[in-house]
Amino acid sequence: MKKLTLILTLLSTSLFAQKIDVDKQIALAGQQYQLMLAAQPDTSTTVHSAKQDGTYRNMPSKWWCSGFFPGGLWFLYEKTKDPKWESAARLWTEAVKKEQFNTGTHDLGFMMYDSFGNGLRLTKDPEYKKVLIQSAKSLATRFDPKIGLIKSWNGFKGGYQYPVIIDNMMNLELLFWASRETGDPRFKEIAIIHADNTMKNHFRPDYSSYHVICYDVDGKVLAKKQHQGYQDESTWTRGHAWAMYGYVEMYRNTKDKKYLDFAQKISDFYLNHPNMPADKIPYWDFYAPNIPTEERDASAGAIAASALLELSTYSGEKGKRYYADAVKMLESLSSPAYRAALGENNHFLIKHCVGAKSLNSEIDVPLIYADYYYLEGLLRYQKMAKK
Ligand code: GLY
């Protein structure tokens, strides 16, 4: 009897115990970001990465990553309710404000929804709402109804005029929000048409993904290309993680089962890939030529972890696997292999990311979006583990 009780206790502890000490990880993140704020008092450029020589690599607010540092500060405020994080988050959010009028980028979802969107969620500040509505209007200008997609870049090598990248799935959330907020269905219609055409053209029959699809003026596919991945026919792991996250969001916003089914299929491709390492932090491309000596991209792991946690909640029995793999990713990211010790890594939280090895840029460095999705994943995990 004693033996049975012991077995049952061990079983329930291993099934239900929190595998990651979120409070400890968030406390460490707070200490690290206090040092970051002290090192970076000037908000005229945004916190983005660090160079191999140990100096910061900041970028202007029009860079696609400008929303992530304020977003991370908002997560710290959400978790601690400490007003010092609200002040810091407001300051860095303000630094992105002028981008609400930027019609030259498809990345407004990243830039504005992660900064102002989190700020609105946590403070209900009416000024933040105005900024977000304007941002959605600016983003919508990049949608061509004849093509049925939001244009990503204004041109691409080879002379292509209408390139659309898989990352663009991440900007649709802002449009759904804008339709709910304004009552104007146009924003969400754009999001749905974009997601449907991406589903049609951006994936192979095995549910792997292309990075860039180039369209002509009538919406015909001219070319399927790689930019930040290894080759046109390979799969760039961060791009694929954006797709997983994007289709989970599509399901959350529409409750249309076709998006859930698709999010599961592309996630299965990711998790079952033979080149996925045991710690579940992928190489920068599933087909990078020198695996296993290629660099990992911890940012891809952080994005996928957060997406899979949400996907697990919609997936019934199948969700157990998504949850377990997401937790494994967060465990790896929380270990010294990827998690920076206090004062290291230019005060970023996560080490070992790759921006674009194909462009010889940002190889094995910290990247602010890895921090953002890691923090989001930790908070999601804690809420789910408590339930
Ligand atoms: N262009 C977005 C990314 O590098 O993931």
Short mmCIF file of C-alpha atoms and ligand atoms in Angstrom, two decimals:
data_model
loop_
_atom_site.label_atom_id
_atom_site.label_comp_id
_atom_site.label_asym_id
_atom_site.label_seq_id
_atom_site.Cartn_x
_atom_site.Cartn_y
_atom_site.Cartn_z
CA MET A 1 0.00 0.00 0.00
CA LYS A 2 2.82 2.33 0.99
CA LYS A 3 4.54 1.52 -2.30
CA LEU A 4 1.38 2.31 -4.29
CA THR A 5 0.98 5.66 -2.52
CA LEU A 6 4.59 6.51 -3.29
CA ILE A 7 4.16 5.60 -6.97
CA LEU A 8 0.96 7.67 -7.21
CA THR A 9 2.63 10.64 -5.52
CA LEU A 10 5.62 10.44 -7.86
CA LEU A 11 3.33 10.15 -10.89
CA SER A 12 1.20 13.12 -9.94
CA THR A 13 4.27 15.21 -9.12
CA SER A 14 5.86 14.49 -12.48
CA LEU A 15 2.65 15.09 -14.44
CA PHE A 16 1.48 18.24 -12.75
CA ALA A 17 4.54 19.86 -11.18
CA GLN A 18 5.77 23.03 -12.84
CA LYS A 19 8.93 22.06 -14.64
CA ILE A 20 10.16 25.63 -14.93
CA ASP A 21 10.43 28.03 -12.02
CA VAL A 22 8.69 30.92 -13.77
CA ASP A 23 8.87 33.29 -10.80
CA LYS A 24 12.62 32.79 -10.59
CA GLN A 25 13.07 33.23 -14.34
CA ILE A 26 10.96 36.40 -14.37
CA ALA A 27 12.86 37.81 -11.39
CA LEU A 28 16.13 37.19 -13.24
CA ALA A 29 14.67 38.80 -16.37
CA GLY A 30 13.74 41.85 -14.29
CA GLN A 31 17.28 42.16 -12.93
CA GLN A 32 18.75 41.75 -16.40
CA TYR A 33 16.42 44.35 -17.93
CA GLN A 34 17.18 46.79 -15.09
CA LEU A 35 20.79 46.59 -16.28
CA MET A 36 19.63 46.95 -19.90
CA LEU A 37 17.66 50.10 -19.05
CA ALA A 38 20.69 51.56 -17.26
CA ALA A 39 22.93 50.76 -20.24
CA GLN A 40 20.40 52.10 -22.76
CA PRO A 41 18.94 55.36 -21.43
CA ASP A 42 18.42 56.83 -24.93
CA THR A 43 15.18 55.78 -26.66
CA SER A 44 16.02 57.43 -29.98
CA THR A 45 17.07 54.02 -31.31
CA THR A 46 15.54 50.73 -30.31
CA VAL A 47 17.10 47.81 -28.44
CA HIS A 48 17.60 45.06 -30.99
CA SER A 49 20.77 42.94 -30.72
CA ALA A 50 24.49 42.93 -29.98
CA LYS A 51 27.47 42.56 -32.27
CA GLN A 52 30.15 39.89 -32.00
CA ASP A 53 32.52 42.58 -30.65
CA GLY A 54 30.25 43.05 -27.64
CA THR A 55 28.75 46.43 -28.61
CA TYR A 56 25.02 47.01 -28.97
CA ARG A 57 23.33 46.83 -32.35
CA ASN A 58 20.42 49.24 -31.97
CA MET A 59 18.07 50.11 -34.80
CA PRO A 60 15.71 52.98 -35.69
CA SER A 61 12.04 52.78 -34.73
CA LYS A 62 11.07 51.98 -38.33
CA TRP A 63 12.97 48.64 -38.00
CA TRP A 64 10.55 45.71 -37.68
CA CYS A 65 11.76 44.87 -34.15
CA SER A 66 11.01 48.17 -32.40
CA GLY A 67 7.96 46.82 -30.54
CA PHE A 68 9.67 43.90 -28.83
CA PHE A 69 11.63 45.62 -26.07
CA PRO A 70 8.63 47.70 -24.93
CA GLY A 71 6.55 44.52 -25.24
CA GLY A 72 8.94 42.64 -22.94
CA LEU A 73 8.75 45.48 -20.42
CA TRP A 74 4.94 45.24 -20.55
CA PHE A 75 5.19 41.50 -19.77
CA LEU A 76 7.31 42.31 -16.71
CA TYR A 77 4.67 44.82 -15.64
CA GLU A 78 1.90 42.27 -16.23
CA LYS A 79 3.63 39.74 -14.02
CA THR A 80 4.86 42.02 -11.22
CA LYS A 81 2.46 45.00 -11.30
CA ASP A 82 5.50 47.03 -10.29
CA PRO A 83 4.98 50.63 -11.51
CA LYS A 84 8.65 50.93 -12.45
CA TRP A 85 7.99 48.51 -15.33
CA GLU A 86 4.93 50.47 -16.44
CA SER A 87 7.02 53.67 -16.59
CA ALA A 88 9.79 51.97 -18.55
CA ALA A 89 7.29 50.27 -20.88
CA ARG A 90 5.49 53.57 -21.52
CA LEU A 91 8.75 55.34 -22.29
CA TRP A 92 9.89 52.73 -24.82
CA THR A 93 6.39 52.37 -26.29
CA GLU A 94 6.28 56.11 -26.90
CA ALA A 95 9.51 55.78 -28.90
CA VAL A 96 7.65 53.73 -31.54
CA LYS A 97 4.59 56.00 -31.78
CA LYS A 98 5.44 57.79 -35.00
CA GLU A 99 5.48 54.48 -36.88
CA GLN A 100 1.67 54.43 -36.77
CA PHE A 101 1.82 56.45 -40.01
CA ASN A 102 4.43 54.25 -41.66
CA THR A 103 2.95 52.77 -44.83
CA GLY A 104 6.32 51.55 -46.07
CA THR A 105 6.38 48.34 -44.04
CA HIS A 106 4.21 45.26 -43.51
CA ASP A 107 5.69 44.83 -40.03
CA LEU A 108 3.32 47.19 -38.22
CA GLY A 109 1.73 44.28 -36.38
CA PHE A 110 5.05 43.39 -34.78
CA MET A 111 6.00 47.00 -34.12
CA MET A 112 2.71 48.38 -32.82
CA TYR A 113 0.72 45.46 -31.46
CA ASP A 114 3.55 44.16 -29.26
CA SER A 115 4.20 47.63 -27.82
CA PHE A 116 0.92 49.61 -27.90
CA GLY A 117 -1.22 46.46 -28.03
CA ASN A 118 0.22 45.03 -24.81
CA GLY A 119 0.10 48.51 -23.29
CA LEU A 120 -3.59 48.87 -24.16
CA ARG A 121 -4.39 45.41 -22.83
CA LEU A 122 -2.80 46.25 -19.48
CA THR A 123 -3.66 49.95 -19.04
CA LYS A 124 -6.71 50.63 -21.28
CA ASP A 125 -5.04 53.93 -22.22
CA PRO A 126 -7.36 55.49 -24.87
CA GLU A 127 -4.42 57.16 -26.63
CA TYR A 128 -2.92 53.71 -27.26
CA LYS A 129 -6.18 52.67 -28.92
CA LYS A 130 -6.01 55.62 -31.33
CA VAL A 131 -2.43 54.76 -32.25
CA LEU A 132 -3.37 51.15 -32.95
CA ILE A 133 -6.33 52.06 -35.15
CA GLN A 134 -4.13 54.35 -37.21
CA SER A 135 -1.51 51.58 -37.42
CA ALA A 136 -4.10 49.13 -38.77
CA LYS A 137 -5.16 51.72 -41.38
CA SER A 138 -1.53 52.16 -42.44
CA LEU A 139 -1.02 48.39 -42.68
CA ALA A 140 -4.22 47.98 -44.72
CA THR A 141 -2.85 50.33 -47.40
CA ARG A 142 -0.42 47.57 -48.35
CA PHE A 143 -3.21 45.18 -49.34
CA ASP A 144 -3.96 44.89 -53.05
CA PRO A 145 -7.43 43.28 -53.51
CA LYS A 146 -6.54 42.07 -57.01
CA ILE A 147 -3.55 40.13 -55.62
CA GLY A 148 -5.24 39.24 -52.34
CA LEU A 149 -2.17 39.72 -50.17
CA ILE A 150 -0.44 42.39 -48.10
CA LYS A 151 2.79 43.36 -49.81
CA SER A 152 5.81 42.63 -47.62
CA TRP A 153 8.73 44.41 -49.26
CA ASN A 154 8.66 47.04 -51.96
CA GLY A 155 10.90 44.91 -54.16
CA PHE A 156 13.06 41.80 -54.08
CA LYS A 157 16.21 40.57 -55.80
CA GLY A 158 15.47 39.43 -59.32
CA GLY A 159 13.29 42.49 -59.97
CA TYR A 160 10.16 41.09 -58.29
CA GLN A 161 7.67 43.83 -57.43
CA TYR A 162 5.25 42.05 -55.09
CA PRO A 163 7.09 39.80 -52.63
CA VAL A 164 5.19 38.33 -49.69
CA ILE A 165 7.08 36.70 -46.83
CA ILE A 166 5.84 34.08 -44.41
CA ASP A 167 6.59 36.43 -41.48
CA ASN A 168 3.67 38.56 -42.65
CA MET A 169 1.26 36.15 -40.94
CA MET A 170 2.31 37.79 -37.69
CA ASN A 171 0.83 41.16 -38.64
CA LEU A 172 -2.74 39.94 -39.04
CA GLU A 173 -3.62 40.03 -35.34
CA LEU A 174 -3.59 43.84 -35.43
CA LEU A 175 -6.18 43.74 -38.23
CA PHE A 176 -8.55 41.43 -36.33
CA TRP A 177 -8.24 43.70 -33.31
CA ALA A 178 -9.03 46.77 -35.46
CA SER A 179 -12.21 45.20 -36.84
CA ARG A 180 -13.41 44.31 -33.35
CA GLU A 181 -12.60 47.79 -32.10
CA THR A 182 -13.98 49.88 -34.97
CA GLY A 183 -16.77 47.59 -36.22
CA ASP A 184 -15.28 47.88 -39.72
CA PRO A 185 -15.04 44.33 -41.16
CA ARG A 186 -12.57 45.38 -43.86
CA PHE A 187 -9.51 44.82 -41.65
CA LYS A 188 -10.37 41.24 -40.78
CA GLU A 189 -11.41 40.51 -44.35
CA ILE A 190 -7.92 41.52 -45.45
CA ALA A 191 -6.41 39.24 -42.80
CA ILE A 192 -8.51 36.26 -43.90
CA ILE A 193 -7.81 36.70 -47.62
CA HIS A 194 -4.09 37.10 -46.89
CA ALA A 195 -3.99 33.98 -44.69
CA ASP A 196 -5.90 31.90 -47.27
CA ASN A 197 -3.60 32.86 -50.12
CA THR A 198 -0.56 32.25 -47.92
CA MET A 199 -1.94 28.80 -47.09
CA LYS A 200 -2.35 28.12 -50.81
CA ASN A 201 1.05 29.26 -52.01
CA HIS A 202 3.59 29.31 -49.19
CA PHE A 203 3.67 25.60 -48.31
CA ARG A 204 4.77 22.34 -49.90
CA PRO A 205 2.69 19.16 -49.80
CA ASP A 206 4.69 17.99 -46.73
CA TYR A 207 3.68 21.24 -44.92
CA SER A 208 7.17 22.72 -45.00
CA SER A 209 7.31 26.40 -45.91
CA TYR A 210 8.88 28.83 -48.33
CA HIS A 211 10.10 32.18 -47.10
CA VAL A 212 9.24 34.49 -50.02
CA ILE A 213 6.56 34.16 -52.70
CA CYS A 214 6.80 36.67 -55.54
CA TYR A 215 3.52 37.62 -57.27
CA ASP A 216 2.67 39.47 -60.48
CA VAL A 217 0.07 42.26 -60.66
CA ASP A 218 -2.74 39.73 -61.12
CA GLY A 219 -1.76 37.61 -58.13
CA LYS A 220 -0.07 34.86 -60.16
CA VAL A 221 2.91 33.22 -58.45
CA LEU A 222 6.11 34.07 -60.33
CA ALA A 223 8.70 32.54 -58.01
CA LYS A 224 9.14 30.77 -54.66
CA LYS A 225 12.31 31.94 -52.95
CA GLN A 226 14.41 31.87 -49.85
CA HIS A 227 15.95 34.94 -48.24
CA GLN A 228 16.89 34.23 -44.64
CA GLY A 229 16.97 30.46 -45.03
CA TYR A 230 19.51 28.24 -46.74
CA GLN A 231 18.01 27.55 -50.15
CA ASP A 232 14.80 28.13 -52.10
CA GLU A 233 13.68 24.56 -51.37
CA SER A 234 14.76 24.45 -47.71
CA THR A 235 12.79 25.51 -44.62
CA TRP A 236 13.98 28.46 -42.59
CA THR A 237 13.01 27.51 -39.06
CA ARG A 238 12.07 30.95 -37.75
CA GLY A 239 9.90 31.57 -40.78
CA HIS A 240 8.14 28.28 -40.14
CA ALA A 241 7.65 29.22 -36.47
CA TRP A 242 6.03 32.50 -37.61
CA ALA A 243 3.63 30.43 -39.71
CA MET A 244 2.75 28.17 -36.78
CA TYR A 245 2.09 31.16 -34.56
CA GLY A 246 0.17 32.97 -37.31
CA TYR A 247 -2.26 30.12 -38.03
CA VAL A 248 -2.88 29.55 -34.32
CA GLU A 249 -3.86 33.23 -34.18
CA MET A 250 -6.07 32.77 -37.25
CA TYR A 251 -7.94 30.02 -35.43
CA ARG A 252 -8.22 32.09 -32.25
CA ASN A 253 -9.71 35.00 -34.20
CA THR A 254 -12.05 33.12 -36.55
CA LYS A 255 -12.74 29.76 -34.89
CA ASP A 256 -12.57 28.34 -38.42
CA LYS A 257 -11.39 24.72 -38.04
CA LYS A 258 -9.41 24.82 -41.29
CA TYR A 259 -6.86 27.10 -39.59
CA LEU A 260 -6.62 24.81 -36.57
CA ASP A 261 -6.09 21.81 -38.80
CA PHE A 262 -3.43 23.69 -40.74
CA ALA A 263 -1.67 24.97 -37.60
CA GLN A 264 -1.49 21.36 -36.39
CA LYS A 265 -0.14 20.05 -39.69
CA ILE A 266 2.62 22.63 -39.98
CA SER A 267 3.47 22.17 -36.30
CA ASP A 268 3.70 18.42 -36.80
CA PHE A 269 6.14 19.02 -39.65
CA TYR A 270 8.26 21.14 -37.31
CA LEU A 271 8.21 18.83 -34.31
CA ASN A 272 8.70 15.60 -36.28
CA HIS A 273 11.52 16.90 -38.44
CA PRO A 274 14.50 14.48 -38.31
CA ASN A 275 16.86 17.43 -37.91
CA MET A 276 15.08 18.76 -34.82
CA PRO A 277 17.59 18.35 -31.96
CA ALA A 278 16.66 16.62 -28.68
CA ASP A 279 16.49 19.93 -26.78
CA LYS A 280 13.88 21.13 -29.38
CA ILE A 281 15.78 24.30 -30.24
CA PRO A 282 16.15 24.11 -34.01
CA TYR A 283 19.07 24.88 -36.26
CA TRP A 284 18.55 28.10 -38.21
CA ASP A 285 17.37 26.06 -41.22
CA PHE A 286 16.14 22.47 -41.21
CA TYR A 287 18.37 21.76 -44.20
CA ALA A 288 21.41 23.89 -43.29
CA PRO A 289 24.39 22.17 -44.92
CA ASN A 290 26.57 21.38 -41.90
CA ILE A 291 24.15 20.05 -39.31
CA PRO A 292 25.01 19.19 -36.51
CA THR A 293 27.67 21.93 -36.39
CA GLU A 294 25.31 24.67 -37.67
CA GLU A 295 24.11 27.38 -35.28
CA ARG A 296 20.85 26.99 -33.44
CA ASP A 297 18.25 29.75 -33.61
CA ALA A 298 16.87 30.13 -30.10
CA SER A 299 14.44 32.78 -31.36
CA ALA A 300 12.71 30.12 -33.50
CA GLY A 301 12.42 27.93 -30.39
CA ALA A 302 10.91 30.76 -28.33
CA ILE A 303 8.31 31.65 -30.98
CA ALA A 304 7.37 28.00 -31.51
CA ALA A 305 7.09 27.37 -27.76
CA SER A 306 4.63 30.20 -27.26
CA ALA A 307 2.59 29.18 -30.32
CA LEU A 308 2.47 25.50 -29.29
CA LEU A 309 1.27 26.33 -25.79
CA GLU A 310 -1.75 28.08 -27.25
CA LEU A 311 -2.25 25.39 -29.90
CA SER A 312 -2.29 22.74 -27.17
CA THR A 313 -5.36 24.36 -25.63
CA TYR A 314 -7.37 23.91 -28.86
CA SER A 315 -6.13 20.42 -29.74
CA GLY A 316 -7.74 17.93 -27.35
CA GLU A 317 -5.74 14.74 -26.89
CA LYS A 318 -3.22 15.85 -29.54
CA GLY A 319 -2.60 18.95 -27.44
CA LYS A 320 -0.69 16.94 -24.83
CA ARG A 321 2.15 16.47 -27.27
CA TYR A 322 2.20 20.18 -28.23
CA TYR A 323 2.22 21.13 -24.57
CA ALA A 324 5.03 18.69 -23.70
CA ASP A 325 7.19 19.88 -26.59
CA ALA A 326 6.54 23.54 -25.77
CA VAL A 327 7.57 22.93 -22.16
CA LYS A 328 10.71 21.15 -23.34
CA MET A 329 11.56 24.21 -25.46
CA LEU A 330 11.00 26.56 -22.53
CA GLU A 331 13.05 24.31 -20.27
CA SER A 332 15.93 24.39 -22.76
CA LEU A 333 15.66 28.16 -23.11
CA SER A 334 15.66 28.51 -19.30
CA SER A 335 18.82 26.42 -18.96
CA PRO A 336 22.34 27.91 -18.96
CA ALA A 337 22.76 26.62 -22.53
CA TYR A 338 20.52 29.45 -23.80
CA ARG A 339 19.63 31.63 -20.81
CA ALA A 340 22.15 34.39 -20.12
CA ALA A 341 23.50 34.79 -16.59
CA LEU A 342 22.97 38.15 -14.94
CA GLY A 343 25.12 40.86 -16.55
CA GLU A 344 26.09 38.71 -19.57
CA ASN A 345 24.87 38.78 -23.17
CA ASN A 346 24.60 42.59 -23.32
CA HIS A 347 21.69 42.26 -20.87
CA PHE A 348 19.48 40.31 -23.28
CA LEU A 349 17.81 37.24 -21.80
CA ILE A 350 18.40 34.63 -24.51
CA LYS A 351 21.66 33.67 -26.22
CA HIS A 352 22.35 31.88 -29.51
CA CYS A 353 20.01 33.35 -32.10
CA VAL A 354 20.47 33.77 -35.84
CA GLY A 355 19.03 36.73 -37.75
CA ALA A 356 20.06 35.74 -41.28
CA LYS A 357 23.01 33.43 -41.81
CA SER A 358 22.26 33.44 -45.54
CA LEU A 359 23.07 37.17 -45.50
CA ASN A 360 26.01 36.73 -43.12
CA SER A 361 24.14 38.84 -40.61
CA GLU A 362 23.43 38.37 -36.89
CA ILE A 363 24.90 34.89 -36.42
CA ASP A 364 24.89 33.49 -32.88
CA VAL A 365 23.84 36.70 -31.18
CA PRO A 366 21.03 37.79 -28.86
CA LEU A 367 17.92 39.07 -30.64
CA ILE A 368 15.21 41.00 -28.83
CA TYR A 369 12.35 38.97 -30.29
CA ALA A 370 13.74 35.79 -28.70
CA ASP A 371 13.43 37.54 -25.34
CA TYR A 372 9.89 38.71 -26.15
CA TYR A 373 8.49 35.31 -27.10
CA TYR A 374 10.39 33.61 -24.27
CA LEU A 375 8.73 35.95 -21.74
CA GLU A 376 5.34 35.50 -23.41
CA GLY A 377 5.83 31.73 -23.34
CA LEU A 378 6.77 31.75 -19.65
CA LEU A 379 3.66 33.73 -18.75
CA ARG A 380 1.44 31.49 -20.87
CA TYR A 381 3.02 28.40 -19.32
CA GLN A 382 2.50 29.67 -15.77
CA LYS A 383 -1.16 30.51 -16.41
CA MET A 384 -1.74 27.07 -17.95
CA ALA A 385 0.16 25.19 -15.25
CA LYS A 386 -1.92 26.94 -12.57
CA LYS A 387 -5.13 25.84 -14.29
N1 GLY B 1 12.02 39.30 -40.99
C1 GLY B 1 11.65 38.77 -39.77
C2 GLY B 1 12.59 37.77 -39.24
O1 GLY B 1 13.79 37.90 -39.44
O2 GLY B 1 12.16 36.87 -38.62
#
